[in-house]
PDB file of C-alpha atoms in Angstrom:
ATOM      1  CA  MET J 728     -41.084  21.802 126.606  1.00 95.00           C
ATOM      2  CA  TYR J 729     -39.835  24.655 128.706  1.00 97.00           C
ATOM      3  CA  ASP J 730     -39.798  28.246 127.348  1.00 97.00           C
ATOM      4  CA  GLN J 731     -37.579  31.114 128.281  1.00 96.00           C
ATOM      5  CA  GLU J 732     -39.855  32.158 131.262  1.00 97.00           C
ATOM      6  CA  VAL J 733     -39.402  28.848 132.986  1.00 96.00           C
ATOM      7  CA  ILE J 734     -35.653  28.839 132.066  1.00 96.00           C
ATOM      8  CA  LYS J 735     -35.248  32.307 133.825  1.00 96.00           C
ATOM      9  CA  THR J 736     -36.489  30.534 137.060  1.00 92.00           C
ATOM     10  CA  VAL J 737     -33.290  28.256 137.098  1.00 92.00           C
ATOM     11  CA  LEU J 738     -30.739  30.590 135.253  1.00 93.00           C
ATOM     12  CA  PRO J 739     -29.479  33.915 136.434  1.00 92.00           C
ATOM     13  CA  HIS J 740     -28.724  35.107 132.915  1.00 94.00           C
ATOM     14  CA  ARG J 741     -30.871  37.623 131.235  1.00 96.00           C
ATOM     15  CA  ASP J 742     -30.963  39.416 127.968  1.00 94.00           C
ATOM     16  CA  PRO J 743     -28.725  40.155 126.024  1.00 95.00           C
ATOM     17  CA  PHE J 744     -26.825  37.268 127.653  1.00 96.00           C
ATOM     18  CA  LEU J 745     -29.493  34.564 128.094  1.00 97.00           C
ATOM     19  CA  PHE J 746     -28.720  31.986 125.310  1.00 98.00           C
ATOM     20  CA  CYS J 747     -31.229  29.138 125.976  1.00 98.00           C
ATOM     21  CA  ASP J 748     -34.609  29.638 124.197  1.00 98.00           C
ATOM     22  CA  ARG J 749     -36.257  26.346 124.865  1.00 98.00           C
ATOM     23  CA  ILE J 750     -35.702  23.078 126.523  1.00 98.00           C
ATOM     24  CA  LEU J 751     -37.232  20.259 124.582  1.00 98.00           C
ATOM     25  CA  GLU J 752     -36.253  17.510 127.002  1.00 97.00           C
ATOM     26  CA  CYS J 753     -34.385  17.410 130.269  1.00 96.00           C
ATOM     27  CA  SER J 754     -33.209  15.077 133.161  1.00 92.00           C
ATOM     28  CA  PRO J 755     -30.253  15.038 135.331  1.00 90.00           C
ATOM     29  CA  GLU J 756     -28.622  12.731 132.724  1.00 95.00           C
ATOM     30  CA  LYS J 757     -29.569  14.375 129.440  1.00 97.00           C
ATOM     31  CA  THR J 758     -30.681  17.654 127.951  1.00 98.00           C
ATOM     32  CA  ILE J 759     -31.984  18.688 124.568  1.00 98.00           C
ATOM     33  CA  ALA J 760     -32.469  22.428 123.886  1.00 98.00           C
ATOM     34  CA  GLU J 761     -32.592  24.826 121.151  1.00 98.00           C
ATOM     35  CA  VAL J 762     -31.235  28.509 120.570  1.00 98.00           C
ATOM     36  CA  ASP J 763     -32.226  30.733 117.824  1.00 98.00           C
ATOM     37  CA  TYR J 764     -29.515  32.794 116.428  1.00 98.00           C
ATOM     38  CA  GLY J 765     -31.688  35.469 114.757  1.00 97.00           C
ATOM     39  CA  PRO J 766     -30.071  38.200 112.715  1.00 96.00           C
ATOM     40  CA  ASP J 767     -30.912  40.603 115.423  1.00 95.00           C
ATOM     41  CA  ARG J 768     -28.490  39.240 117.909  1.00 96.00           C
ATOM     42  CA  TYR J 769     -26.242  41.877 119.135  1.00 94.00           C
ATOM     43  CA  PHE J 770     -22.947  40.151 118.422  1.00 95.00           C
ATOM     44  CA  TYR J 771     -23.562  39.966 114.593  1.00 95.00           C
ATOM     45  CA  LYS J 772     -23.022  43.893 114.512  1.00 93.00           C
ATOM     46  CA  GLY J 773     -19.270  43.605 115.310  1.00 92.00           C
ATOM     47  CA  HIS J 774     -18.202  39.995 114.535  1.00 92.00           C
ATOM     48  CA  PHE J 775     -17.137  40.076 110.912  1.00 93.00           C
ATOM     49  CA  PRO J 776     -19.912  42.377 110.035  1.00 90.00           C
ATOM     50  CA  SER J 777     -19.581  41.936 106.380  1.00 95.00           C
ATOM     51  CA  TYR J 778     -19.795  38.219 106.919  1.00 96.00           C
ATOM     52  CA  PRO J 779     -21.681  37.725 110.268  1.00 96.00           C
ATOM     53  CA  VAL J 780     -21.111  34.509 112.104  1.00 97.00           C
ATOM     54  CA  CYS J 781     -21.991  33.571 115.776  1.00 98.00           C
ATOM     55  CA  PRO J 782     -18.834  33.765 117.800  1.00 97.00           C
ATOM     56  CA  GLY J 783     -17.547  30.267 119.171  1.00 97.00           C
ATOM     57  CA  VAL J 784     -17.631  31.438 122.731  1.00 96.00           C
ATOM     58  CA  ILE J 785     -21.312  32.200 122.338  1.00 98.00           C
ATOM     59  CA  LEU J 786     -21.911  28.728 121.113  1.00 98.00           C
ATOM     60  CA  VAL J 787     -20.098  27.227 123.936  1.00 98.00           C
ATOM     61  CA  GLU J 788     -21.815  29.599 126.528  1.00 97.00           C
ATOM     62  CA  SER J 789     -25.161  28.645 124.962  1.00 98.00           C
ATOM     63  CA  MET J 790     -24.425  24.972 125.381  1.00 98.00           C
ATOM     64  CA  ALA J 791     -23.476  25.358 129.030  1.00 97.00           C
ATOM     65  CA  GLN J 792     -26.444  27.578 129.845  1.00 97.00           C
ATOM     66  CA  CYS J 793     -28.766  24.795 128.253  1.00 98.00           C
ATOM     67  CA  GLY J 794     -26.959  21.993 130.102  1.00 97.00           C
ATOM     68  CA  GLY J 795     -27.184  23.807 133.460  1.00 95.00           C
ATOM     69  CA  ALA J 796     -30.991  24.811 133.000  1.00 95.00           C
ATOM     70  CA  GLY J 797     -31.766  21.269 131.836  1.00 95.00           C
ATOM     71  CA  TYR J 798     -30.024  19.544 134.659  1.00 94.00           C
ATOM     72  CA  ARG J 799     -31.602  21.924 137.166  1.00 92.00           C
ATOM     73  CA  LEU J 800     -35.337  21.386 135.716  1.00 93.00           C
ATOM     74  CA  GLY J 801     -34.741  17.803 135.525  1.00 91.00           C
ATOM     75  CA  ALA J 802     -33.432  17.250 139.032  1.00 84.00           C
ATOM     76  CA  THR J 803     -35.634  16.847 142.176  1.00 74.00           C
ATOM     77  CA  ASP J 804     -33.390  18.849 144.439  1.00 72.00           C
ATOM     78  CA  GLU J 805     -35.249  21.942 145.426  1.00 66.00           C
ATOM     79  CA  GLU J 806     -32.065  23.806 146.567  1.00 70.00           C
ATOM     80  CA  LYS J 807     -31.321  26.756 144.080  1.00 76.00           C
ATOM     81  CA  LYS J 808     -27.932  26.341 142.603  1.00 83.00           C
ATOM     82  CA  LEU J 809     -25.587  28.160 140.219  1.00 87.00           C
ATOM     83  CA  PHE J 810     -23.182  26.685 137.904  1.00 91.00           C
ATOM     84  CA  LEU J 811     -19.874  28.720 137.375  1.00 93.00           C
ATOM     85  CA  PHE J 812     -17.732  27.847 134.385  1.00 93.00           C
ATOM     86  CA  ALA J 813     -14.383  26.231 135.865  1.00 95.00           C
ATOM     87  CA  LYS J 814     -12.907  24.546 132.827  1.00 96.00           C
ATOM     88  CA  LEU J 815     -13.313  23.849 129.153  1.00 96.00           C
ATOM     89  CA  VAL J 816     -11.909  20.471 128.739  1.00 95.00           C
ATOM     90  CA  GLU J 817     -12.049  20.235 125.003  1.00 96.00           C
ATOM     91  CA  VAL J 818     -13.995  22.271 122.362  1.00 98.00           C
ATOM     92  CA  ARG J 819     -14.206  21.719 118.568  1.00 98.00           C
ATOM     93  CA  PHE J 820     -15.931  24.050 116.155  1.00 98.00           C
ATOM     94  CA  VAL J 821     -17.005  22.389 113.221  1.00 97.00           C
ATOM     95  CA  ASN J 822     -19.473  24.551 111.128  1.00 97.00           C
ATOM     96  CA  GLN J 823     -20.297  28.291 111.207  1.00 97.00           C
ATOM     97  CA  VAL J 824     -23.653  29.459 112.694  1.00 98.00           C
ATOM     98  CA  ARG J 825     -25.114  32.314 110.565  1.00 97.00           C
ATOM     99  CA  PRO J 826     -27.973  34.826 111.307  1.00 98.00           C
ATOM    100  CA  GLY J 827     -31.091  32.944 111.243  1.00 98.00           C
ATOM    101  CA  ASP J 828     -29.878  29.487 112.144  1.00 98.00           C
ATOM    102  CA  THR J 829     -31.141  27.638 115.085  1.00 98.00           C
ATOM    103  CA  VAL J 830     -28.778  25.080 116.988  1.00 98.00           C
ATOM    104  CA  ARG J 831     -30.193  22.172 118.715  1.00 98.00           C
ATOM    105  CA  TYR J 832     -27.726  21.123 121.672  1.00 98.00           C
ATOM    106  CA  GLU J 833     -27.769  17.531 122.934  1.00 98.00           C
ATOM    107  CA  ILE J 834     -26.038  17.587 126.332  1.00 98.00           C
ATOM    108  CA  GLU J 835     -25.002  14.679 128.487  1.00 98.00           C
ATOM    109  CA  THR J 836     -24.129  14.876 132.093  1.00 97.00           C
ATOM    110  CA  ILE J 837     -20.839  12.999 132.743  1.00 97.00           C
ATOM    111  CA  LYS J 838     -20.667  13.729 136.446  1.00 96.00           C
ATOM    112  CA  ALA J 839     -22.580  15.681 139.089  1.00 93.00           C
ATOM    113  CA  THR J 840     -21.585  15.967 142.634  1.00 90.00           C
ATOM    114  CA  GLY J 841     -22.501  18.631 145.325  1.00 86.00           C
ATOM    115  CA  ARG J 842     -19.646  20.800 144.111  1.00 92.00           C
ATOM    116  CA  ARG J 843     -19.149  20.012 140.433  1.00 95.00           C
ATOM    117  CA  LEU J 844     -21.267  19.460 137.287  1.00 95.00           C
ATOM    118  CA  GLU J 845     -19.378  17.964 134.382  1.00 97.00           C
ATOM    119  CA  GLN J 846     -21.123  17.792 130.968  1.00 98.00           C
ATOM    120  CA  LYS J 847     -20.488  17.414 127.289  1.00 98.00           C
ATOM    121  CA  GLY J 848     -22.581  18.075 124.194  1.00 98.00           C
ATOM    122  CA  ILE J 849     -22.900  18.385 120.470  1.00 98.00           C
ATOM    123  CA  GLY J 850     -24.726  21.295 118.752  1.00 98.00           C
ATOM    124  CA  TYR J 851     -26.460  20.538 115.431  1.00 98.00           C
ATOM    125  CA  ILE J 852     -27.631  23.204 113.101  1.00 98.00           C
ATOM    126  CA  VAL J 853     -31.304  22.497 112.610  1.00 98.00           C
ATOM    127  CA  GLY J 854     -32.412  21.869 108.958  1.00 98.00           C
ATOM    128  CA  LYS J 855     -28.707  21.626 107.520  1.00 98.00           C
ATOM    129  CA  THR J 856     -26.950  18.355 106.528  1.00 97.00           C
ATOM    130  CA  ASP J 857     -23.382  17.564 105.575  1.00 93.00           C
ATOM    131  CA  LYS J 858     -22.489  15.941 102.246  1.00 94.00           C
ATOM    132  CA  ARG J 859     -23.437  12.534 103.722  1.00 96.00           C
ATOM    133  CA  GLY J 860     -26.815  13.788 104.723  1.00 96.00           C
ATOM    134  CA  ASN J 861     -25.857  13.720 108.369  1.00 96.00           C
ATOM    135  CA  PRO J 862     -27.078  16.581 110.742  1.00 97.00           C
ATOM    136  CA  MET J 863     -24.594  19.411 110.370  1.00 98.00           C
ATOM    137  CA  ILE J 864     -22.603  19.735 113.446  1.00 98.00           C
ATOM    138  CA  ALA J 865     -21.707  23.395 114.527  1.00 98.00           C
ATOM    139  CA  VAL J 866     -19.717  22.537 118.024  1.00 98.00           C
ATOM    140  CA  GLU J 867     -18.783  19.887 120.231  1.00 98.00           C
ATOM    141  CA  ALA J 868     -17.431  20.627 123.691  1.00 98.00           C
ATOM    142  CA  GLN J 869     -16.959  19.217 127.185  1.00 98.00           C
ATOM    143  CA  TRP J 870     -16.600  21.330 130.302  1.00 98.00           C
ATOM    144  CA  PHE J 871     -17.240  21.530 134.065  1.00 96.00           C
ATOM    145  CA  CYS J 872     -18.647  24.032 136.345  1.00 96.00           C
ATOM    146  CA  LEU J 873     -18.413  24.543 140.033  1.00 95.00           C
ATOM    147  CA  VAL J 874     -21.791  24.158 141.901  1.00 91.00           C
ATOM    148  CA  VAL J 875     -22.698  27.051 144.435  1.00 90.00           C
ATOM    149  CA  PRO J 876     -25.678  27.793 146.321  1.00 86.00           C
ATOM    150  CA  GLU J 877     -27.587  30.549 144.464  1.00 79.00           C
ATOM    151  CA  ASN J 878     -27.327  33.043 147.576  1.00 78.00           C
ATOM    152  CA  ALA J 879     -23.527  32.500 147.343  1.00 73.00           C
ATOM    153  CA  LEU J 880     -23.204  35.450 144.997  1.00 66.00           C
ATOM    154  CA  THR J 881     -25.556  37.885 146.652  1.00 64.00           C
ATOM    155  CA  ASP J 882     -24.059  37.143 149.936  1.00 55.00           C
ATOM    156  CA  ALA J 883     -20.816  38.108 148.695  1.00 52.00           C
ATOM    157  CA  ASN J 884     -21.882  41.874 148.086  1.00 52.00           C
TER     158      ASN J 884
END
């Protein structure tokens, strides 16, 4: 398991925009990670304050951060890379994530090249099941990111 301190070594994101709390399993092919959406998260204050719900864009961003971090931690390539969202291919929001929920993201790498990382995943709300007893799905998505050397952004300044 990798905690946020390790995750910060492969992601540029920081609070309040770091949405990957722990990686349970990772390889270049698959990542399983979790994010705690505690009631203190900043977005609950203004996103339907009388009925707080996690914004869908945060769920997708969380999944992509977890996928990128898991890919980096599972890869043997030592070159530091950044993954920049290029396209959301498909997104489906299934159930709401409320304050106090934890979402487990299961992410699969579809294609990885030197210039592109394509992944898809499902986010399950931990401890909740649907009417049939299956794990409750919060979000499903497929996306791809452009891959750039980590210094590409600092060199641009």
